[in-house]
Amino acid sequence: MLCLNIIITLTFGKYPHMLENWNLIFKHYFFTETTEANSLKSGKLSVFLSFLILGTISAIGLINKSDAGYAKDPISLKLNHTQQILKQIESKNIKLQSEIFILNHQMTQTLENRQLGVLKKISKLTGTEDINGKGIIIRLSDNNSTLRNDENPNEGIIHDFDLIKIVNDLWSMNAKAISINGHRITATTEIKCIGPTILINKTRAAQPFEIRAIGKSDTLTQGMEIGYLRSLKIDGIKSFVEKYDNLQIPADKSIIVSGGV
């Protein structure tokens, strides 16, 4: 009985009028002499149960108080704050690594494109690549006229040094590429006379000669009119210069390129 009264008191302690009504009802229906006698006999058990319930309630309160204290503990708060900062740093680190990867990829692509452009320019200069563009064609042939007794027969014939001087004039006028009878002329090209023919890159070439040059057509044409070609005309060498909007000069077949460009 005591245990039950304690439970009722704990339950309705905040509402006194409900507690009074409950006591009246409880005494009217349950609090009889028999009940009192029985309650006296079981008093110790009631007291034990009462303390057990109170202990349980107190333990729950202590646990809640302990949790609240842990949550408000300065060290715990600092630990939680540090963990949040670490998570933010990790997230930023992942983002930065992704940006670095993208930048490295872009830089590699840029370097590869630049290197490819440089290699193409070098290939054009060294003659390892075909080249197309505007330019001129110079056609030369020996003087077939009958010589007089006082004329030197070598003056009406095209020699290796004649071709070399014309090529040098073309280079000085910023020609991008030059060929003679289909043979690409480069810095390593050898031009020399072999009997009635001329050796170009170890290949014999005979007149008439066709010299192709890619560059500014007007500049190249004007250069030929005032350059060495003019003196060849005086010696009777036949020459013709024509402008073209699209010329093709092949690569130097004597150069072996590994890997390609």
mmCIF file of C-alpha atoms in Angstrom:
data_model
loop_
_atom_site.group_PDB
_atom_site.id
_atom_site.type_symbol
_atom_site.label_atom_id
_atom_site.label_comp_id
_atom_site.label_asym_id
_atom_site.label_seq_id
_atom_site.Cartn_x
_atom_site.Cartn_y
_atom_site.Cartn_z
ATOM 1 C CA MET A 1 0.000 0.000 0.000
ATOM 2 C CA LEU A 2 2.814 2.364 0.904
ATOM 3 C CA CYS A 3 4.475 1.681 -2.430
ATOM 4 C CA LEU A 4 1.276 2.456 -4.301
ATOM 5 C CA ASN A 5 0.805 5.706 -2.362
ATOM 6 C CA ILE A 6 4.364 6.761 -3.245
ATOM 7 C CA ILE A 7 3.758 6.094 -6.954
ATOM 8 C CA ILE A 8 0.481 8.071 -6.828
ATOM 9 C CA THR A 9 2.184 10.924 -5.002
ATOM 10 C CA LEU A 10 5.018 11.052 -7.567
ATOM 11 C CA THR A 11 2.539 10.942 -10.443
ATOM 12 C CA PHE A 12 0.040 13.572 -9.260
ATOM 13 C CA GLY A 13 2.290 15.621 -6.970
ATOM 14 C CA LYS A 14 2.067 18.589 -9.293
ATOM 15 C CA TYR A 15 -1.763 18.473 -9.173
ATOM 16 C CA PRO A 16 -2.913 18.522 -5.472
ATOM 17 C CA HIS A 17 -6.636 18.503 -6.226
ATOM 18 C CA MET A 18 -6.235 15.326 -8.301
ATOM 19 C CA LEU A 19 -4.214 13.766 -5.502
ATOM 20 C CA GLU A 20 -6.960 14.486 -2.928
ATOM 21 C CA ASN A 21 -9.646 12.988 -5.167
ATOM 22 C CA TRP A 22 -7.538 9.929 -5.748
ATOM 23 C CA ASN A 23 -7.031 9.368 -1.992
ATOM 24 C CA LEU A 24 -10.793 9.530 -1.398
ATOM 25 C CA ILE A 25 -11.484 7.043 -4.157
ATOM 26 C CA PHE A 26 -8.647 4.821 -3.047
ATOM 27 C CA LYS A 27 -9.789 4.768 0.614
ATOM 28 C CA HIS A 28 -13.420 4.169 -0.316
ATOM 29 C CA TYR A 29 -12.786 1.162 -2.531
ATOM 30 C CA PHE A 30 -9.510 -0.299 -1.377
ATOM 31 C CA PHE A 31 -8.637 0.857 2.114
ATOM 32 C CA THR A 32 -10.510 -1.617 4.298
ATOM 33 C CA GLU A 33 -9.509 -3.333 7.482
ATOM 34 C CA THR A 34 -8.544 -6.448 5.609
ATOM 35 C CA THR A 35 -6.477 -4.386 3.294
ATOM 36 C CA GLU A 36 -4.772 -2.680 6.254
ATOM 37 C CA ALA A 37 -3.959 -5.981 7.853
ATOM 38 C CA ASN A 38 -2.503 -7.295 4.661
ATOM 39 C CA SER A 39 -0.565 -4.121 4.083
ATOM 40 C CA LEU A 40 1.032 -4.354 7.522
ATOM 41 C CA LYS A 41 2.165 -7.863 6.779
ATOM 42 C CA SER A 42 3.669 -6.793 3.494
ATOM 43 C CA GLY A 43 5.075 -3.508 4.754
ATOM 44 C CA LYS A 44 8.676 -4.449 4.299
ATOM 45 C CA LEU A 45 8.020 -5.543 0.729
ATOM 46 C CA SER A 46 6.231 -2.260 0.005
ATOM 47 C CA VAL A 47 9.093 -0.259 1.455
ATOM 48 C CA PHE A 48 11.555 -2.250 -0.676
ATOM 49 C CA LEU A 49 9.530 -1.688 -3.811
ATOM 50 C CA SER A 50 9.201 1.994 -3.002
ATOM 51 C CA PHE A 51 12.927 2.449 -2.636
ATOM 52 C CA LEU A 52 13.452 0.394 -5.798
ATOM 53 C CA ILE A 53 11.178 2.711 -7.794
ATOM 54 C CA LEU A 54 12.768 5.800 -6.275
ATOM 55 C CA GLY A 55 16.216 4.416 -7.039
ATOM 56 C CA THR A 56 15.259 3.764 -10.645
ATOM 57 C CA ILE A 57 13.848 7.265 -11.062
ATOM 58 C CA SER A 58 16.959 8.762 -9.458
ATOM 59 C CA ALA A 59 19.230 6.687 -11.689
ATOM 60 C CA ILE A 60 17.398 7.869 -14.816
ATOM 61 C CA GLY A 61 17.741 11.453 -13.624
ATOM 62 C CA LEU A 62 21.454 11.001 -12.973
ATOM 63 C CA ILE A 63 21.988 9.497 -16.433
ATOM 64 C CA ASN A 64 20.187 12.398 -18.097
ATOM 65 C CA LYS A 65 22.161 14.837 -15.992
ATOM 66 C CA SER A 66 25.398 13.043 -16.906
ATOM 67 C CA ASP A 67 24.568 13.214 -20.648
ATOM 68 C CA ALA A 68 23.736 16.888 -20.375
ATOM 69 C CA GLY A 69 26.954 17.506 -18.503
ATOM 70 C CA TYR A 70 28.977 15.619 -21.162
ATOM 71 C CA ALA A 71 27.397 17.662 -23.928
ATOM 72 C CA LYS A 72 28.272 20.891 -22.112
ATOM 73 C CA ASP A 73 31.765 19.767 -21.151
ATOM 74 C CA PRO A 74 34.369 22.269 -22.610
ATOM 75 C CA ILE A 75 36.731 19.512 -23.727
ATOM 76 C CA SER A 76 33.917 17.658 -25.533
ATOM 77 C CA LEU A 77 32.753 20.853 -27.184
ATOM 78 C CA LYS A 78 36.291 21.620 -28.318
ATOM 79 C CA LEU A 79 36.700 18.063 -29.633
ATOM 80 C CA ASN A 80 33.487 18.298 -31.624
ATOM 81 C CA HIS A 81 34.541 21.675 -33.013
ATOM 82 C CA THR A 82 37.946 20.282 -34.011
ATOM 83 C CA GLN A 83 36.312 17.324 -35.756
ATOM 84 C CA GLN A 84 34.088 19.677 -37.743
ATOM 85 C CA ILE A 85 37.125 21.731 -38.796
ATOM 86 C CA LEU A 86 38.966 18.566 -39.887
ATOM 87 C CA LYS A 87 36.003 17.512 -42.019
ATOM 88 C CA GLN A 88 35.963 20.938 -43.697
ATOM 89 C CA ILE A 89 39.713 20.768 -44.332
ATOM 90 C CA GLU A 90 39.404 17.280 -45.836
ATOM 91 C CA SER A 91 36.615 18.482 -48.123
ATOM 92 C CA LYS A 92 38.711 21.478 -49.268
ATOM 93 C CA ASN A 93 41.721 19.215 -49.764
ATOM 94 C CA ILE A 94 39.771 16.892 -52.052
ATOM 95 C CA LYS A 95 38.531 19.902 -54.051
ATOM 96 C CA LEU A 96 42.059 21.330 -54.364
ATOM 97 C CA GLN A 97 43.459 17.974 -55.504
ATOM 98 C CA SER A 98 40.788 17.821 -58.201
ATOM 99 C CA GLU A 99 41.632 21.364 -59.363
ATOM 100 C CA ILE A 100 45.374 20.547 -59.399
ATOM 101 C CA PHE A 101 44.710 17.456 -61.520
ATOM 102 C CA ILE A 102 42.701 19.502 -64.035
ATOM 103 C CA LEU A 103 45.385 22.229 -64.187
ATOM 104 C CA ASN A 104 48.154 19.660 -64.695
ATOM 105 C CA HIS A 105 46.166 18.086 -67.525
ATOM 106 C CA GLN A 106 45.586 21.473 -69.180
ATOM 107 C CA MET A 107 49.253 22.439 -68.793
ATOM 108 C CA THR A 108 50.352 19.125 -70.318
ATOM 109 C CA GLN A 109 48.017 19.642 -73.270
ATOM 110 C CA THR A 110 49.326 23.199 -73.758
ATOM 111 C CA LEU A 111 52.952 22.061 -73.676
ATOM 112 C CA GLU A 112 52.231 19.228 -76.098
ATOM 113 C CA ASN A 113 50.500 21.623 -78.506
ATOM 114 C CA ARG A 114 53.409 24.073 -78.291
ATOM 115 C CA GLN A 115 55.951 21.331 -78.830
ATOM 116 C CA LEU A 116 53.957 20.028 -81.776
ATOM 117 C CA GLY A 117 53.854 23.522 -83.286
ATOM 118 C CA VAL A 118 57.613 23.944 -82.835
ATOM 119 C CA LEU A 119 58.270 20.529 -84.359
ATOM 120 C CA LYS A 120 56.144 21.406 -87.367
ATOM 121 C CA LYS A 121 58.088 24.635 -87.893
ATOM 122 C CA ILE A 122 61.374 22.778 -87.585
ATOM 123 C CA SER A 123 60.117 20.120 -89.991
ATOM 124 C CA LYS A 124 59.322 22.759 -92.583
ATOM 125 C CA LEU A 125 62.732 24.369 -92.198
ATOM 126 C CA THR A 126 64.601 21.081 -92.296
ATOM 127 C CA GLY A 127 62.571 19.779 -95.221
ATOM 128 C CA THR A 128 61.071 16.745 -93.478
ATOM 129 C CA GLU A 129 57.507 17.805 -94.281
ATOM 130 C CA ASP A 130 55.663 18.706 -97.479
ATOM 131 C CA ILE A 131 54.674 22.349 -97.717
ATOM 132 C CA ASN A 132 52.017 24.171 -99.729
ATOM 133 C CA GLY A 133 51.441 27.865 -100.397
ATOM 134 C CA LYS A 134 51.814 30.812 -102.713
ATOM 135 C CA GLY A 135 55.061 31.221 -104.590
ATOM 136 C CA ILE A 136 56.890 31.296 -107.902
ATOM 137 C CA ILE A 137 58.376 28.862 -110.379
ATOM 138 C CA ILE A 138 61.632 29.719 -112.192
ATOM 139 C CA ARG A 139 62.391 27.753 -115.347
ATOM 140 C CA LEU A 140 65.985 27.758 -116.611
ATOM 141 C CA SER A 141 67.533 26.217 -119.700
ATOM 142 C CA ASP A 142 70.918 26.460 -121.459
ATOM 143 C CA ASN A 143 71.623 28.857 -124.302
ATOM 144 C CA ASN A 144 71.170 26.810 -127.471
ATOM 145 C CA SER A 145 72.165 29.601 -129.811
ATOM 146 C CA THR A 146 75.127 29.139 -132.137
ATOM 147 C CA LEU A 147 78.245 30.502 -130.511
ATOM 148 C CA ARG A 148 80.550 32.960 -132.156
ATOM 149 C CA ASN A 149 84.254 32.293 -132.287
ATOM 150 C CA ASP A 150 84.997 34.758 -129.517
ATOM 151 C CA GLU A 151 82.284 33.435 -127.137
ATOM 152 C CA ASN A 152 82.982 31.133 -124.198
ATOM 153 C CA PRO A 153 80.740 28.029 -124.427
ATOM 154 C CA ASN A 154 80.599 27.762 -120.594
ATOM 155 C CA GLU A 155 78.807 31.083 -120.373
ATOM 156 C CA GLY A 156 75.634 29.704 -121.960
ATOM 157 C CA ILE A 157 75.490 26.635 -119.722
ATOM 158 C CA ILE A 158 73.839 26.443 -116.282
ATOM 159 C CA HIS A 159 76.374 25.442 -113.628
ATOM 160 C CA ASP A 160 76.046 24.363 -109.986
ATOM 161 C CA PHE A 161 77.125 27.782 -108.693
ATOM 162 C CA ASP A 162 74.367 29.401 -110.791
ATOM 163 C CA LEU A 163 71.732 27.370 -109.008
ATOM 164 C CA ILE A 164 73.349 27.983 -105.610
ATOM 165 C CA LYS A 165 73.313 31.765 -106.113
ATOM 166 C CA ILE A 166 69.655 31.744 -107.183
ATOM 167 C CA VAL A 167 68.753 29.627 -104.138
ATOM 168 C CA ASN A 168 70.614 32.018 -101.845
ATOM 169 C CA ASP A 169 68.733 34.957 -103.366
ATOM 170 C CA LEU A 170 65.444 33.194 -102.674
ATOM 171 C CA TRP A 171 66.419 32.477 -99.033
ATOM 172 C CA SER A 172 67.384 36.137 -98.575
ATOM 173 C CA MET A 173 63.852 37.100 -99.719
ATOM 174 C CA ASN A 174 62.319 34.913 -97.001
ATOM 175 C CA ALA A 175 61.360 31.938 -99.122
ATOM 176 C CA LYS A 176 59.826 29.265 -96.857
ATOM 177 C CA ALA A 177 60.755 26.295 -99.014
ATOM 178 C CA ILE A 178 62.705 25.680 -102.243
ATOM 179 C CA SER A 179 63.025 22.738 -104.588
ATOM 180 C CA ILE A 180 64.956 22.084 -107.814
ATOM 181 C CA ASN A 181 63.459 19.561 -110.230
ATOM 182 C CA GLY A 182 61.390 18.114 -107.392
ATOM 183 C CA HIS A 183 64.320 17.811 -104.943
ATOM 184 C CA ARG A 184 63.869 19.707 -101.671
ATOM 185 C CA ILE A 185 66.686 22.142 -100.908
ATOM 186 C CA THR A 186 67.786 22.335 -97.279
ATOM 187 C CA ALA A 187 70.805 23.567 -95.340
ATOM 188 C CA THR A 188 72.507 20.222 -95.921
ATOM 189 C CA THR A 189 71.719 19.926 -99.623
ATOM 190 C CA GLU A 190 74.741 19.364 -101.829
ATOM 191 C CA ILE A 191 74.679 20.908 -105.326
ATOM 192 C CA LYS A 192 77.623 20.264 -107.624
ATOM 193 C CA CYS A 193 78.364 19.663 -111.275
ATOM 194 C CA ILE A 194 78.948 16.120 -112.515
ATOM 195 C CA GLY A 195 79.802 16.396 -116.206
ATOM 196 C CA PRO A 196 76.857 17.763 -118.174
ATOM 197 C CA THR A 197 74.501 17.208 -115.223
ATOM 198 C CA ILE A 198 74.182 18.585 -111.698
ATOM 199 C CA LEU A 199 74.089 16.415 -108.582
ATOM 200 C CA ILE A 200 71.354 17.401 -106.113
ATOM 201 C CA ASN A 201 71.148 15.355 -102.925
ATOM 202 C CA LYS A 202 73.105 12.579 -104.641
ATOM 203 C CA THR A 203 70.621 12.553 -107.533
ATOM 204 C CA ARG A 204 71.520 13.692 -111.028
ATOM 205 C CA ALA A 205 69.457 16.508 -112.502
ATOM 206 C CA ALA A 206 69.747 17.923 -116.019
ATOM 207 C CA GLN A 207 68.440 21.076 -117.650
ATOM 208 C CA PRO A 208 65.881 22.436 -118.079
ATOM 209 C CA PHE A 209 65.717 23.229 -114.358
ATOM 210 C CA GLU A 210 62.539 24.049 -112.503
ATOM 211 C CA ILE A 211 63.093 25.971 -109.290
ATOM 212 C CA ARG A 212 60.091 26.288 -106.989
ATOM 213 C CA ALA A 213 59.947 28.719 -104.090
ATOM 214 C CA ILE A 214 57.109 29.264 -101.618
ATOM 215 C CA GLY A 215 56.756 32.742 -100.138
ATOM 216 C CA LYS A 216 55.416 36.149 -101.039
ATOM 217 C CA SER A 217 55.061 35.985 -104.814
ATOM 218 C CA ASP A 218 55.569 39.683 -105.484
ATOM 219 C CA THR A 219 58.660 39.899 -103.288
ATOM 220 C CA LEU A 220 60.235 36.812 -104.826
ATOM 221 C CA THR A 221 59.521 37.987 -108.379
ATOM 222 C CA GLN A 222 60.983 41.440 -107.790
ATOM 223 C CA GLY A 223 64.045 39.873 -106.204
ATOM 224 C CA MET A 224 64.666 37.707 -109.234
ATOM 225 C CA GLU A 225 64.455 40.725 -111.549
ATOM 226 C CA ILE A 226 67.260 42.526 -109.755
ATOM 227 C CA GLY A 227 69.226 39.542 -108.472
ATOM 228 C CA TYR A 228 71.611 36.998 -109.935
ATOM 229 C CA LEU A 229 69.032 35.747 -112.419
ATOM 230 C CA ARG A 230 69.388 39.025 -114.312
ATOM 231 C CA SER A 231 73.062 38.344 -115.057
ATOM 232 C CA LEU A 232 72.190 34.861 -116.367
ATOM 233 C CA LYS A 233 69.862 36.441 -118.893
ATOM 234 C CA ILE A 234 72.715 38.603 -120.094
ATOM 235 C CA ASP A 235 74.748 35.423 -120.721
ATOM 236 C CA GLY A 236 71.935 34.044 -122.835
ATOM 237 C CA ILE A 237 70.417 31.629 -120.265
ATOM 238 C CA LYS A 238 66.737 31.252 -120.931
ATOM 239 C CA SER A 239 64.621 31.991 -117.831
ATOM 240 C CA PHE A 240 60.951 32.419 -117.050
ATOM 241 C CA VAL A 241 59.359 33.433 -113.733
ATOM 242 C CA GLU A 242 55.682 32.735 -112.996
ATOM 243 C CA LYS A 243 53.550 33.400 -109.947
ATOM 244 C CA TYR A 244 51.286 30.700 -108.462
ATOM 245 C CA ASP A 245 48.619 30.846 -105.798
ATOM 246 C CA ASN A 246 49.155 27.261 -104.745
ATOM 247 C CA LEU A 247 52.447 25.434 -105.014
ATOM 248 C CA GLN A 248 53.519 22.198 -103.407
ATOM 249 C CA ILE A 249 57.099 21.398 -102.481
ATOM 250 C CA PRO A 250 57.775 17.828 -101.332
ATOM 251 C CA ALA A 251 59.762 16.783 -98.288
ATOM 252 C CA ASP A 252 63.397 15.818 -98.549
ATOM 253 C CA LYS A 253 63.279 12.067 -99.194
ATOM 254 C CA SER A 254 66.904 11.667 -98.142
ATOM 255 C CA ILE A 255 66.045 12.536 -94.508
ATOM 256 C CA ILE A 256 64.785 9.645 -92.414
ATOM 257 C CA VAL A 257 62.360 10.776 -89.708
ATOM 258 C CA SER A 258 61.558 8.375 -86.862
ATOM 259 C CA GLY A 259 58.200 8.700 -85.118
ATOM 260 C CA GLY A 260 56.818 11.323 -87.497
ATOM 261 C CA VAL A 261 55.310 14.685 -86.565
#
